[in-house]
Amino acid sequence: MIPIDNFLVLSAILFSLGMYGVLARRNAVLILMSVELMLQAVVINFVAFAVYLNPETFTGIIFAIFVIVIAAAEVGLALAIILRLFRNRQISNVDEADLMKW
Amino acid sequence: MTYEEAIFYVIAAVTVAGGLGVVTARNVVHSALFLILSLIGVAAVFVLLASEFLAIVQVLVYGGAVTILILFAMMLTRVRDIAGPMDGPQRPIAALAAAVFLGTTVLAVKETEWRGNTEEATVVSIDQIGDVLFTTWAMPFEIASLVLMVALIGSIVLARGEEGE
């Protein structure tokens, strides 16, 4: 069988990739996609811990479902905000949205 | 190496390759397609973790809805026409931060002695998930549906635009 370490390392790699994307990318949609990668890493961790260490109550699986729900809601709202930003100011790069920057 | 581990490594390689593609692709549409690859890879990881229900949800919600939404947003904001580099000047710092995080996390995983059965996943059936979701977790479940409805209305209000625009 597969030891739990493999899943945790995979999740760490995915989270680091997402973190790099969030910090390095300029476009808001690409940042959102990197956030999705990070959420996926977290979900893998939740499910791995649930099925390996806590199969009696498997809270992690329930939490994973809620994370997916919140991620779906978040994508919808974030894309609406990005559309709004583009329509009002014709930009979609986050470093150009500096109206409130001192 | 057992055959299960071999399958895991193949799936993990596909998932990580997809993730790498998302953060390094020069074309934003390629980035979105790599994201689909990575998300399907995560669904396969859920199958390996004996959680078929989550795998199905993953393919439906992410493969079906989220990536389509993202592609729509790309089309509407004309991401492809934007001039200038895709990454900001802070890229080396971002790479360093991600590498440091990866190193620390992997070290922590390798050093920790997990209590319990760490060698084999226990199958949790869909019946059990449904049972606890509507008994123990009924309240969070209702709140999640409320959050979804608020997000739905909020997205429509935000994206629709004002009257007379």
PDB file of C-alpha atoms in Angstrom:
ATOM      1  CA  MET A   1       0.000   0.000   0.000  1.00  0.00           C
ATOM      2  CA  ILE A   2       0.977   3.645  -0.326  1.00  0.00           C
ATOM      3  CA  PRO A   3       2.359   5.254   2.851  1.00  0.00           C
ATOM      4  CA  ILE A   4       0.694   8.496   3.908  1.00  0.00           C
ATOM      5  CA  ASP A   5       3.973  10.418   3.410  1.00  0.00           C
ATOM      6  CA  ASN A   6       3.614  10.196  -0.368  1.00  0.00           C
ATOM      7  CA  PHE A   7       0.311  12.040  -0.335  1.00  0.00           C
ATOM      8  CA  LEU A   8       1.571  14.660   2.083  1.00  0.00           C
ATOM      9  CA  VAL A   9       4.660  15.360  -0.047  1.00  0.00           C
ATOM     10  CA  LEU A  10       2.522  15.573  -3.201  1.00  0.00           C
ATOM     11  CA  SER A  11       0.269  18.036  -1.423  1.00  0.00           C
ATOM     12  CA  ALA A  12       3.276  20.089  -0.273  1.00  0.00           C
ATOM     13  CA  ILE A  13       4.591  20.273  -3.852  1.00  0.00           C
ATOM     14  CA  LEU A  14       1.197  21.375  -5.195  1.00  0.00           C
ATOM     15  CA  PHE A  15       0.853  23.987  -2.456  1.00  0.00           C
ATOM     16  CA  SER A  16       4.322  25.392  -3.169  1.00  0.00           C
ATOM     17  CA  LEU A  17       3.540  25.604  -6.881  1.00  0.00           C
ATOM     18  CA  GLY A  18       0.335  27.467  -6.091  1.00  0.00           C
ATOM     19  CA  MET A  19       2.185  29.754  -3.698  1.00  0.00           C
ATOM     20  CA  TYR A  20       4.761  30.559  -6.368  1.00  0.00           C
ATOM     21  CA  GLY A  21       1.986  31.293  -8.843  1.00  0.00           C
ATOM     22  CA  VAL A  22       0.138  33.591  -6.444  1.00  0.00           C
ATOM     23  CA  LEU A  23       3.297  35.536  -5.637  1.00  0.00           C
ATOM     24  CA  ALA A  24       4.803  35.730  -9.122  1.00  0.00           C
ATOM     25  CA  ARG A  25       1.908  36.125 -11.570  1.00  0.00           C
ATOM     26  CA  ARG A  26       0.504  39.510 -12.520  1.00  0.00           C
ATOM     27  CA  ASN A  27      -2.810  38.554 -14.035  1.00  0.00           C
ATOM     28  CA  ALA A  28      -5.757  38.216 -11.643  1.00  0.00           C
ATOM     29  CA  VAL A  29      -7.199  35.143 -13.398  1.00  0.00           C
ATOM     30  CA  LEU A  30      -3.841  33.352 -13.228  1.00  0.00           C
ATOM     31  CA  ILE A  31      -3.545  34.189  -9.527  1.00  0.00           C
ATOM     32  CA  LEU A  32      -7.013  32.745  -9.009  1.00  0.00           C
ATOM     33  CA  MET A  33      -5.942  29.532 -10.765  1.00  0.00           C
ATOM     34  CA  SER A  34      -2.905  29.282  -8.482  1.00  0.00           C
ATOM     35  CA  VAL A  35      -5.185  29.708  -5.470  1.00  0.00           C
ATOM     36  CA  GLU A  36      -7.194  26.765  -6.799  1.00  0.00           C
ATOM     37  CA  LEU A  37      -3.997  24.675  -6.848  1.00  0.00           C
ATOM     38  CA  MET A  38      -3.332  25.563  -3.215  1.00  0.00           C
ATOM     39  CA  LEU A  39      -6.898  24.623  -2.248  1.00  0.00           C
ATOM     40  CA  GLN A  40      -6.467  21.283  -4.009  1.00  0.00           C
ATOM     41  CA  ALA A  41      -3.309  20.619  -2.004  1.00  0.00           C
ATOM     42  CA  VAL A  42      -5.206  21.321   1.209  1.00  0.00           C
ATOM     43  CA  VAL A  43      -8.034  18.997   0.168  1.00  0.00           C
ATOM     44  CA  ILE A  44      -5.553  16.177  -0.544  1.00  0.00           C
ATOM     45  CA  ASN A  45      -4.128  16.649   2.942  1.00  0.00           C
ATOM     46  CA  PHE A  46      -7.578  16.594   4.556  1.00  0.00           C
ATOM     47  CA  VAL A  47      -8.605  13.400   2.763  1.00  0.00           C
ATOM     48  CA  ALA A  48      -5.270  11.656   3.377  1.00  0.00           C
ATOM     49  CA  PHE A  49      -5.423  12.330   7.102  1.00  0.00           C
ATOM     50  CA  ALA A  50      -9.085  11.275   7.216  1.00  0.00           C
ATOM     51  CA  VAL A  51      -8.660   7.892   5.545  1.00  0.00           C
ATOM     52  CA  TYR A  52      -5.332   7.003   7.162  1.00  0.00           C
ATOM     53  CA  LEU A  53      -5.413   8.363  10.698  1.00  0.00           C
ATOM     54  CA  ASN A  54      -9.085   8.926  11.469  1.00  0.00           C
ATOM     55  CA  PRO A  55     -11.285   6.516   9.467  1.00  0.00           C
ATOM     56  CA  GLU A  56     -13.879   6.191  12.262  1.00  0.00           C
ATOM     57  CA  THR A  57     -15.204   9.745  12.051  1.00  0.00           C
ATOM     58  CA  PHE A  58     -13.520  10.816   8.735  1.00  0.00           C
ATOM     59  CA  THR A  59     -13.990  14.485   9.531  1.00  0.00           C
ATOM     60  CA  GLY A  60     -11.406  15.307   6.873  1.00  0.00           C
ATOM     61  CA  ILE A  61     -13.603  14.021   4.052  1.00  0.00           C
ATOM     62  CA  ILE A  62     -16.542  16.152   5.229  1.00  0.00           C
ATOM     63  CA  PHE A  63     -14.206  19.120   5.481  1.00  0.00           C
ATOM     64  CA  ALA A  64     -12.918  18.435   1.976  1.00  0.00           C
ATOM     65  CA  ILE A  65     -16.491  18.636   0.672  1.00  0.00           C
ATOM     66  CA  PHE A  66     -16.950  21.999   2.380  1.00  0.00           C
ATOM     67  CA  VAL A  67     -13.624  23.250   1.014  1.00  0.00           C
ATOM     68  CA  ILE A  68     -14.780  22.365  -2.511  1.00  0.00           C
ATOM     69  CA  VAL A  69     -18.095  24.191  -1.924  1.00  0.00           C
ATOM     70  CA  ILE A  70     -16.341  27.307  -0.669  1.00  0.00           C
ATOM     71  CA  ALA A  71     -13.822  27.149  -3.522  1.00  0.00           C
ATOM     72  CA  ALA A  72     -16.648  27.052  -6.059  1.00  0.00           C
ATOM     73  CA  ALA A  73     -18.326  30.063  -4.423  1.00  0.00           C
ATOM     74  CA  GLU A  74     -14.993  31.853  -4.285  1.00  0.00           C
ATOM     75  CA  VAL A  75     -14.269  31.316  -7.982  1.00  0.00           C
ATOM     76  CA  GLY A  76     -17.664  32.676  -8.939  1.00  0.00           C
ATOM     77  CA  LEU A  77     -17.302  35.802  -6.834  1.00  0.00           C
ATOM     78  CA  ALA A  78     -13.656  36.420  -7.750  1.00  0.00           C
ATOM     79  CA  LEU A  79     -14.346  36.169 -11.464  1.00  0.00           C
ATOM     80  CA  ALA A  80     -17.278  38.578 -11.084  1.00  0.00           C
ATOM     81  CA  ILE A  81     -14.950  41.052  -9.363  1.00  0.00           C
ATOM     82  CA  ILE A  82     -12.314  40.611 -12.090  1.00  0.00           C
ATOM     83  CA  LEU A  83     -14.954  41.216 -14.780  1.00  0.00           C
ATOM     84  CA  ARG A  84     -16.110  44.342 -12.950  1.00  0.00           C
ATOM     85  CA  LEU A  85     -12.526  45.587 -12.697  1.00  0.00           C
ATOM     86  CA  PHE A  86     -11.969  44.993 -16.380  1.00  0.00           C
ATOM     87  CA  ARG A  87     -15.196  46.709 -17.372  1.00  0.00           C
ATOM     88  CA  ASN A  88     -14.557  49.772 -15.228  1.00  0.00           C
ATOM     89  CA  ARG A  89     -10.848  50.281 -15.792  1.00  0.00           C
ATOM     90  CA  GLN A  90      -9.837  47.975 -18.690  1.00  0.00           C
ATOM     91  CA  ILE A  91      -7.202  46.237 -16.594  1.00  0.00           C
ATOM     92  CA  SER A  92      -6.823  42.664 -15.419  1.00  0.00           C
ATOM     93  CA  ASN A  93      -3.356  42.799 -13.890  1.00  0.00           C
ATOM     94  CA  VAL A  94      -3.351  43.162 -10.139  1.00  0.00           C
ATOM     95  CA  ASP A  95      -0.382  45.543 -10.056  1.00  0.00           C
ATOM     96  CA  GLU A  96      -2.286  48.009 -12.244  1.00  0.00           C
ATOM     97  CA  ALA A  97      -5.251  48.111  -9.852  1.00  0.00           C
ATOM     98  CA  ASP A  98      -3.523  50.693  -7.664  1.00  0.00           C
ATOM     99  CA  LEU A  99      -6.260  53.278  -7.235  1.00  0.00           C
ATOM    100  CA  MET A 100      -6.153  52.965  -3.449  1.00  0.00           C
ATOM    101  CA  LYS A 101      -2.376  52.696  -3.244  1.00  0.00           C
ATOM    102  CA  TRP A 102      -0.695  55.621  -1.557  1.00  0.00           C
TER     103      TRP A 102
ATOM    104  CA  MET B   1       7.721  -0.946  -5.091  1.00  0.00           C
ATOM    105  CA  THR B   2       4.195  -2.289  -5.267  1.00  0.00           C
ATOM    106  CA  TYR B   3       2.016  -1.679  -8.286  1.00  0.00           C
ATOM    107  CA  GLU B   4      -0.091   0.746  -6.236  1.00  0.00           C
ATOM    108  CA  GLU B   5       2.944   2.897  -5.596  1.00  0.00           C
ATOM    109  CA  ALA B   6       3.821   2.820  -9.287  1.00  0.00           C
ATOM    110  CA  ILE B   7       0.307   4.056 -10.145  1.00  0.00           C
ATOM    111  CA  PHE B   8       0.602   6.726  -7.468  1.00  0.00           C
ATOM    112  CA  TYR B   9       3.880   8.016  -8.885  1.00  0.00           C
ATOM    113  CA  VAL B  10       2.454   8.217 -12.402  1.00  0.00           C
ATOM    114  CA  ILE B  11      -0.598  10.150 -11.169  1.00  0.00           C
ATOM    115  CA  ALA B  12       1.504  12.377  -8.934  1.00  0.00           C
ATOM    116  CA  ALA B  13       3.825  13.159 -11.860  1.00  0.00           C
ATOM    117  CA  VAL B  14       0.839  14.149 -14.030  1.00  0.00           C
ATOM    118  CA  THR B  15      -0.605  16.317 -11.254  1.00  0.00           C
ATOM    119  CA  VAL B  16       2.676  18.092 -10.550  1.00  0.00           C
ATOM    120  CA  ALA B  17       3.346  18.554 -14.261  1.00  0.00           C
ATOM    121  CA  GLY B  18      -0.081  20.169 -14.582  1.00  0.00           C
ATOM    122  CA  GLY B  19       0.645  22.442 -11.632  1.00  0.00           C
ATOM    123  CA  LEU B  20       4.002  23.427 -13.090  1.00  0.00           C
ATOM    124  CA  GLY B  21       2.281  24.197 -16.370  1.00  0.00           C
ATOM    125  CA  VAL B  22      -0.250  26.444 -14.610  1.00  0.00           C
ATOM    126  CA  VAL B  23       2.417  28.619 -13.028  1.00  0.00           C
ATOM    127  CA  THR B  24       4.954  28.660 -15.865  1.00  0.00           C
ATOM    128  CA  ALA B  25       2.951  28.606 -19.137  1.00  0.00           C
ATOM    129  CA  ARG B  26       3.385  31.717 -21.261  1.00  0.00           C
ATOM    130  CA  ASN B  27      -0.075  31.410 -22.771  1.00  0.00           C
ATOM    131  CA  VAL B  28      -2.969  31.911 -20.334  1.00  0.00           C
ATOM    132  CA  VAL B  29      -5.262  29.473 -22.144  1.00  0.00           C
ATOM    133  CA  HIS B  30      -2.544  26.810 -21.910  1.00  0.00           C
ATOM    134  CA  SER B  31      -2.376  27.628 -18.226  1.00  0.00           C
ATOM    135  CA  ALA B  32      -6.111  26.905 -17.861  1.00  0.00           C
ATOM    136  CA  LEU B  33      -5.776  23.620 -19.768  1.00  0.00           C
ATOM    137  CA  PHE B  34      -2.872  22.598 -17.520  1.00  0.00           C
ATOM    138  CA  LEU B  35      -5.109  23.409 -14.560  1.00  0.00           C
ATOM    139  CA  ILE B  36      -7.699  20.936 -15.890  1.00  0.00           C
ATOM    140  CA  LEU B  37      -4.962  18.286 -16.152  1.00  0.00           C
ATOM    141  CA  SER B  38      -3.865  18.935 -12.603  1.00  0.00           C
ATOM    142  CA  LEU B  39      -7.425  18.854 -11.239  1.00  0.00           C
ATOM    143  CA  ILE B  40      -8.164  15.549 -12.968  1.00  0.00           C
ATOM    144  CA  GLY B  41      -4.899  14.250 -11.478  1.00  0.00           C
ATOM    145  CA  VAL B  42      -6.121  15.265  -8.020  1.00  0.00           C
ATOM    146  CA  ALA B  43      -9.387  13.392  -8.734  1.00  0.00           C
ATOM    147  CA  ALA B  44      -7.287  10.287  -9.475  1.00  0.00           C
ATOM    148  CA  VAL B  45      -5.428  10.833  -6.191  1.00  0.00           C
ATOM    149  CA  PHE B  46      -8.822  10.795  -4.447  1.00  0.00           C
ATOM    150  CA  VAL B  47      -9.531   7.416  -6.053  1.00  0.00           C
ATOM    151  CA  LEU B  48      -6.204   6.149  -4.682  1.00  0.00           C
ATOM    152  CA  LEU B  49      -7.291   7.476  -1.277  1.00  0.00           C
ATOM    153  CA  ALA B  50     -10.434   5.304  -1.575  1.00  0.00           C
ATOM    154  CA  SER B  51     -12.755   8.339  -1.744  1.00  0.00           C
ATOM    155  CA  GLU B  52     -14.676   7.797  -4.960  1.00  0.00           C
ATOM    156  CA  PHE B  53     -17.358  10.277  -3.979  1.00  0.00           C
ATOM    157  CA  LEU B  54     -14.834  13.110  -3.704  1.00  0.00           C
ATOM    158  CA  ALA B  55     -13.317  12.081  -7.030  1.00  0.00           C
ATOM    159  CA  ILE B  56     -16.713  12.372  -8.724  1.00  0.00           C
ATOM    160  CA  VAL B  57     -17.392  15.731  -7.045  1.00  0.00           C
ATOM    161  CA  GLN B  58     -13.946  16.914  -8.111  1.00  0.00           C
ATOM    162  CA  VAL B  59     -14.504  16.061 -11.763  1.00  0.00           C
ATOM    163  CA  LEU B  60     -18.007  17.588 -11.770  1.00  0.00           C
ATOM    164  CA  VAL B  61     -17.242  20.798  -9.890  1.00  0.00           C
ATOM    165  CA  TYR B  62     -13.701  21.526 -11.030  1.00  0.00           C
ATOM    166  CA  GLY B  63     -13.450  19.781 -14.376  1.00  0.00           C
ATOM    167  CA  GLY B  64     -16.944  20.865 -15.320  1.00  0.00           C
ATOM    168  CA  ALA B  65     -17.717  24.197 -13.729  1.00  0.00           C
ATOM    169  CA  VAL B  66     -14.671  26.006 -12.374  1.00  0.00           C
ATOM    170  CA  THR B  67     -12.422  25.639 -15.415  1.00  0.00           C
ATOM    171  CA  ILE B  68     -15.245  26.664 -17.757  1.00  0.00           C
ATOM    172  CA  LEU B  69     -15.844  29.757 -15.602  1.00  0.00           C
ATOM    173  CA  ILE B  70     -12.142  30.594 -15.693  1.00  0.00           C
ATOM    174  CA  LEU B  71     -11.997  30.203 -19.480  1.00  0.00           C
ATOM    175  CA  PHE B  72     -15.073  32.432 -19.789  1.00  0.00           C
ATOM    176  CA  ALA B  73     -13.451  35.094 -17.624  1.00  0.00           C
ATOM    177  CA  MET B  74     -10.303  34.912 -19.756  1.00  0.00           C
ATOM    178  CA  MET B  75     -12.372  35.402 -22.878  1.00  0.00           C
ATOM    179  CA  LEU B  76     -14.317  38.335 -21.429  1.00  0.00           C
ATOM    180  CA  THR B  77     -11.292  40.147 -19.981  1.00  0.00           C
ATOM    181  CA  ARG B  78      -9.227  39.584 -23.154  1.00  0.00           C
ATOM    182  CA  VAL B  79      -6.292  38.332 -21.131  1.00  0.00           C
ATOM    183  CA  ARG B  80      -4.437  37.281 -24.264  1.00  0.00           C
ATOM    184  CA  ASP B  81      -4.212  40.820 -25.627  1.00  0.00           C
ATOM    185  CA  ILE B  82      -2.473  42.203 -22.577  1.00  0.00           C
ATOM    186  CA  ALA B  83       1.054  43.348 -23.280  1.00  0.00           C
ATOM    187  CA  GLY B  84       3.973  43.043 -20.898  1.00  0.00           C
ATOM    188  CA  PRO B  85       5.459  40.131 -19.008  1.00  0.00           C
ATOM    189  CA  MET B  86       3.238  37.548 -17.371  1.00  0.00           C
ATOM    190  CA  ASP B  87       5.225  37.550 -14.144  1.00  0.00           C
ATOM    191  CA  GLY B  88       6.065  40.490 -11.953  1.00  0.00           C
ATOM    192  CA  PRO B  89       9.566  41.594 -10.969  1.00  0.00           C
ATOM    193  CA  GLN B  90       9.131  39.802  -7.639  1.00  0.00           C
ATOM    194  CA  ARG B  91       9.476  36.387  -9.322  1.00  0.00           C
ATOM    195  CA  PRO B  92      12.815  35.328  -7.729  1.00  0.00           C
ATOM    196  CA  ILE B  93      11.481  36.146  -4.270  1.00  0.00           C
ATOM    197  CA  ALA B  94       8.330  34.170  -5.019  1.00  0.00           C
ATOM    198  CA  ALA B  95      10.399  31.175  -6.137  1.00  0.00           C
ATOM    199  CA  LEU B  96      12.546  31.419  -3.015  1.00  0.00           C
ATOM    200  CA  ALA B  97       9.498  31.636  -0.724  1.00  0.00           C
ATOM    201  CA  ALA B  98       7.863  28.642  -2.395  1.00  0.00           C
ATOM    202  CA  ALA B  99      11.101  26.610  -2.219  1.00  0.00           C
ATOM    203  CA  VAL B 100      11.585  27.413   1.460  1.00  0.00           C
ATOM    204  CA  PHE B 101       7.989  26.461   2.190  1.00  0.00           C
ATOM    205  CA  LEU B 102       8.366  23.202   0.252  1.00  0.00           C
ATOM    206  CA  GLY B 103      11.580  22.301   2.067  1.00  0.00           C
ATOM    207  CA  THR B 104      10.140  22.991   5.502  1.00  0.00           C
ATOM    208  CA  THR B 105       6.933  21.088   4.842  1.00  0.00           C
ATOM    209  CA  VAL B 106       8.636  18.021   3.353  1.00  0.00           C
ATOM    210  CA  LEU B 107      11.085  17.969   6.271  1.00  0.00           C
ATOM    211  CA  ALA B 108       8.210  18.194   8.744  1.00  0.00           C
ATOM    212  CA  VAL B 109       6.354  15.352   7.003  1.00  0.00           C
ATOM    213  CA  LYS B 110       9.439  13.133   6.984  1.00  0.00           C
ATOM    214  CA  GLU B 111      10.345  13.840  10.612  1.00  0.00           C
ATOM    215  CA  THR B 112       6.884  13.371  12.118  1.00  0.00           C
ATOM    216  CA  GLU B 113       5.926  10.040  13.656  1.00  0.00           C
ATOM    217  CA  TRP B 114       2.265   9.638  12.702  1.00  0.00           C
ATOM    218  CA  ARG B 115       0.170   7.799  15.242  1.00  0.00           C
ATOM    219  CA  GLY B 116      -2.160   5.198  13.796  1.00  0.00           C
ATOM    220  CA  ASN B 117      -2.238   3.239  10.587  1.00  0.00           C
ATOM    221  CA  THR B 118      -0.104   5.129   8.097  1.00  0.00           C
ATOM    222  CA  GLU B 119       0.400   2.324   5.622  1.00  0.00           C
ATOM    223  CA  GLU B 120      -3.067   1.603   4.352  1.00  0.00           C
ATOM    224  CA  ALA B 121      -6.102   3.749   3.537  1.00  0.00           C
ATOM    225  CA  THR B 122      -9.438   2.690   5.024  1.00  0.00           C
ATOM    226  CA  VAL B 123     -12.391   2.749   2.664  1.00  0.00           C
ATOM    227  CA  VAL B 124     -15.121   5.202   3.685  1.00  0.00           C
ATOM    228  CA  SER B 125     -18.313   4.377   1.814  1.00  0.00           C
ATOM    229  CA  ILE B 126     -20.673   6.944   0.288  1.00  0.00           C
ATOM    230  CA  ASP B 127     -23.408   5.682   2.667  1.00  0.00           C
ATOM    231  CA  GLN B 128     -21.330   6.674   5.676  1.00  0.00           C
ATOM    232  CA  ILE B 129     -20.525  10.106   4.227  1.00  0.00           C
ATOM    233  CA  GLY B 130     -24.190  10.786   3.501  1.00  0.00           C
ATOM    234  CA  ASP B 131     -25.160   9.604   6.965  1.00  0.00           C
ATOM    235  CA  VAL B 132     -22.895  11.961   8.893  1.00  0.00           C
ATOM    236  CA  LEU B 133     -23.365  14.824   6.424  1.00  0.00           C
ATOM    237  CA  PHE B 134     -27.082  14.970   7.224  1.00  0.00           C
ATOM    238  CA  THR B 135     -26.812  14.223  10.954  1.00  0.00           C
ATOM    239  CA  THR B 136     -23.603  15.403  12.615  1.00  0.00           C
ATOM    240  CA  TRP B 137     -22.790  18.006   9.966  1.00  0.00           C
ATOM    241  CA  ALA B 138     -26.337  19.081   9.103  1.00  0.00           C
ATOM    242  CA  MET B 139     -25.853  22.645  10.345  1.00  0.00           C
ATOM    243  CA  PRO B 140     -22.604  23.327   8.410  1.00  0.00           C
ATOM    244  CA  PHE B 141     -24.286  21.737   5.396  1.00  0.00           C
ATOM    245  CA  GLU B 142     -27.161  24.233   5.560  1.00  0.00           C
ATOM    246  CA  ILE B 143     -24.745  27.118   6.073  1.00  0.00           C
ATOM    247  CA  ALA B 144     -22.751  25.957   3.030  1.00  0.00           C
ATOM    248  CA  SER B 145     -25.901  26.079   0.896  1.00  0.00           C
ATOM    249  CA  LEU B 146     -26.591  29.589   2.198  1.00  0.00           C
ATOM    250  CA  VAL B 147     -23.021  30.626   1.318  1.00  0.00           C
ATOM    251  CA  LEU B 148     -23.489  29.238  -2.197  1.00  0.00           C
ATOM    252  CA  MET B 149     -26.717  31.196  -2.634  1.00  0.00           C
ATOM    253  CA  VAL B 150     -25.148  34.434  -1.393  1.00  0.00           C
ATOM    254  CA  ALA B 151     -22.181  33.899  -3.714  1.00  0.00           C
ATOM    255  CA  LEU B 152     -24.550  33.271  -6.618  1.00  0.00           C
ATOM    256  CA  ILE B 153     -26.539  36.451  -5.999  1.00  0.00           C
ATOM    257  CA  GLY B 154     -23.366  38.435  -5.335  1.00  0.00           C
ATOM    258  CA  SER B 155     -21.760  37.290  -8.577  1.00  0.00           C
ATOM    259  CA  ILE B 156     -24.844  38.238 -10.570  1.00  0.00           C
ATOM    260  CA  VAL B 157     -25.048  41.675  -8.939  1.00  0.00           C
ATOM    261  CA  LEU B 158     -21.345  42.316  -9.472  1.00  0.00           C
ATOM    262  CA  ALA B 159     -21.102  41.075 -13.037  1.00  0.00           C
ATOM    263  CA  ARG B 160     -24.407  42.472 -14.286  1.00  0.00           C
ATOM    264  CA  GLY B 161     -23.457  46.128 -14.200  1.00  0.00           C
ATOM    265  CA  GLU B 162     -25.524  49.150 -13.251  1.00  0.00           C
ATOM    266  CA  GLU B 163     -28.679  50.367 -14.910  1.00  0.00           C
ATOM    267  CA  GLY B 164     -28.165  52.534 -17.959  1.00  0.00           C
ATOM    268  CA  GLU B 165     -24.568  51.465 -18.400  1.00  0.00           C
TER     269      GLU B 165
END
